Tab-separated table of C-alpha atoms in Angstrom:
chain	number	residue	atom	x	y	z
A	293	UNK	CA	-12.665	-4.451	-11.265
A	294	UNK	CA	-14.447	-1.759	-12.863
A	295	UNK	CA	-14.813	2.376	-12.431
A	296	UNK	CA	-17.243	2.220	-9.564
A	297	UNK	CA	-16.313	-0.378	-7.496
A	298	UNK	CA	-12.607	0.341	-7.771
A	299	UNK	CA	-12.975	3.647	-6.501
A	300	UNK	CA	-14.944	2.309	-3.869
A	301	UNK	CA	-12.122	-0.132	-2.822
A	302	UNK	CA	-9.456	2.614	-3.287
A	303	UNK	CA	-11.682	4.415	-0.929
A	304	UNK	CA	-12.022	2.091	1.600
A	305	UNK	CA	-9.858	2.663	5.379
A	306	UNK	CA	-6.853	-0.438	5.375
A	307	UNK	CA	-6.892	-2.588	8.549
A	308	UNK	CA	-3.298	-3.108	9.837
A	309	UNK	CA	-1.367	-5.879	11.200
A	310	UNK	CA	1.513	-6.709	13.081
A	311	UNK	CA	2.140	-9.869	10.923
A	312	UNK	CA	5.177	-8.684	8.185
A	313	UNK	CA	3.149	-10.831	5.971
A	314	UNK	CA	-0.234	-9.025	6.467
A	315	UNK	CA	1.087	-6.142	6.402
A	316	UNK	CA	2.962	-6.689	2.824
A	317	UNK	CA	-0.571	-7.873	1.495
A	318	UNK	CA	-2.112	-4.802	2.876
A	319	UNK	CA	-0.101	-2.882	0.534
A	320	UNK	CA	-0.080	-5.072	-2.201
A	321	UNK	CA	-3.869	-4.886	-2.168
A	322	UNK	CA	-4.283	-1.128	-1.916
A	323	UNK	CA	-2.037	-1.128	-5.084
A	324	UNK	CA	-4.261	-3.530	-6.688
A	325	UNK	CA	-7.506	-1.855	-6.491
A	326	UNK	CA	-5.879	1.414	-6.776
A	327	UNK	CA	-6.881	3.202	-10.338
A	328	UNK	CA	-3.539	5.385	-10.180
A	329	UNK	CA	-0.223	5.521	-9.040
A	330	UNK	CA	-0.115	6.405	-5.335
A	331	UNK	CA	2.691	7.751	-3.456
A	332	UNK	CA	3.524	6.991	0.447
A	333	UNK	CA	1.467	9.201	1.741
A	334	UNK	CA	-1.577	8.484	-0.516
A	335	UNK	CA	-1.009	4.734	1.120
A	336	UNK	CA	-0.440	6.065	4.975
A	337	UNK	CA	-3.736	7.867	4.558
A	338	UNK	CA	-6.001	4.819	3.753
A	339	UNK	CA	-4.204	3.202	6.767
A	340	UNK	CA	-6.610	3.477	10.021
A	341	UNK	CA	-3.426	2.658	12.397
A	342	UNK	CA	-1.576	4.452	14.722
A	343	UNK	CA	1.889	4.486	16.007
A	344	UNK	CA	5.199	4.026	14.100
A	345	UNK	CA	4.081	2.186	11.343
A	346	UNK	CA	4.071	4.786	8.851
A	347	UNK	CA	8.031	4.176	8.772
A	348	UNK	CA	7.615	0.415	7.537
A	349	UNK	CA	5.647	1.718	4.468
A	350	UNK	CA	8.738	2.497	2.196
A	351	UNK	CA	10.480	-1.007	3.194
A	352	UNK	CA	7.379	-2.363	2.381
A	353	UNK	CA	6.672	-1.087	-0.639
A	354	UNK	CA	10.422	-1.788	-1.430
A	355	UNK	CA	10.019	-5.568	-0.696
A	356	UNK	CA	6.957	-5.555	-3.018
A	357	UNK	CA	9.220	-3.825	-5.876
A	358	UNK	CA	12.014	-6.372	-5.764
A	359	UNK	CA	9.468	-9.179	-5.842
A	360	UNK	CA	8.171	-7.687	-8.686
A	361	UNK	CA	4.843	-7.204	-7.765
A	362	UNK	CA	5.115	-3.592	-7.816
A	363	UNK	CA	6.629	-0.716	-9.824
A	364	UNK	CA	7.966	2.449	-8.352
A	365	UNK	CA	8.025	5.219	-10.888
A	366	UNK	CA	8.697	9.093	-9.794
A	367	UNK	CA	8.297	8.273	-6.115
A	368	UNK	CA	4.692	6.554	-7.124
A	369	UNK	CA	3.634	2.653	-6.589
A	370	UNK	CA	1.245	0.643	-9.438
A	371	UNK	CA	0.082	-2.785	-8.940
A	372	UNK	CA	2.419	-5.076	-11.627
């Protein structure tokens, strides 16, 4: 995906479910289209949900590490 149309998907509000599984490809897509290395709170605020979600990001984001489709570096996520 190129300049542009990245930014435009980086830009755009995440939908959130209450399916684990959704919810991990949420996150793994916001990653994806992401041009730079976002922290949790660059992720929470792309997230148009409310309630006590915000505390499944890091477990989340954790999960996506070990499967090694993510790489935390200095408390910032990238896309693998």
């Amino acid at each position: 995906m190129g300049g542009a149309a990245a930014l435009a998907a980086a830009a755009r509000p995440l939908p959130w479910s209450k399916d684990t599984a959704a919810q991990v490809r949420a996150v793994a897509d916001a990653l994806t289209v992401s041009p730079v290395a976002l922290d949790t709170d660059a992720l929470a605020s792309r997230v148009t949900a409310r309630g006590p979600w915000r505390k499944r990001l890091p477990q989340l984001l954790g999960m996506l590490v070990a499967l090694g489709r993510a790489r935390e570096q200095g408390g910032r996520y990238t896309n693998q």
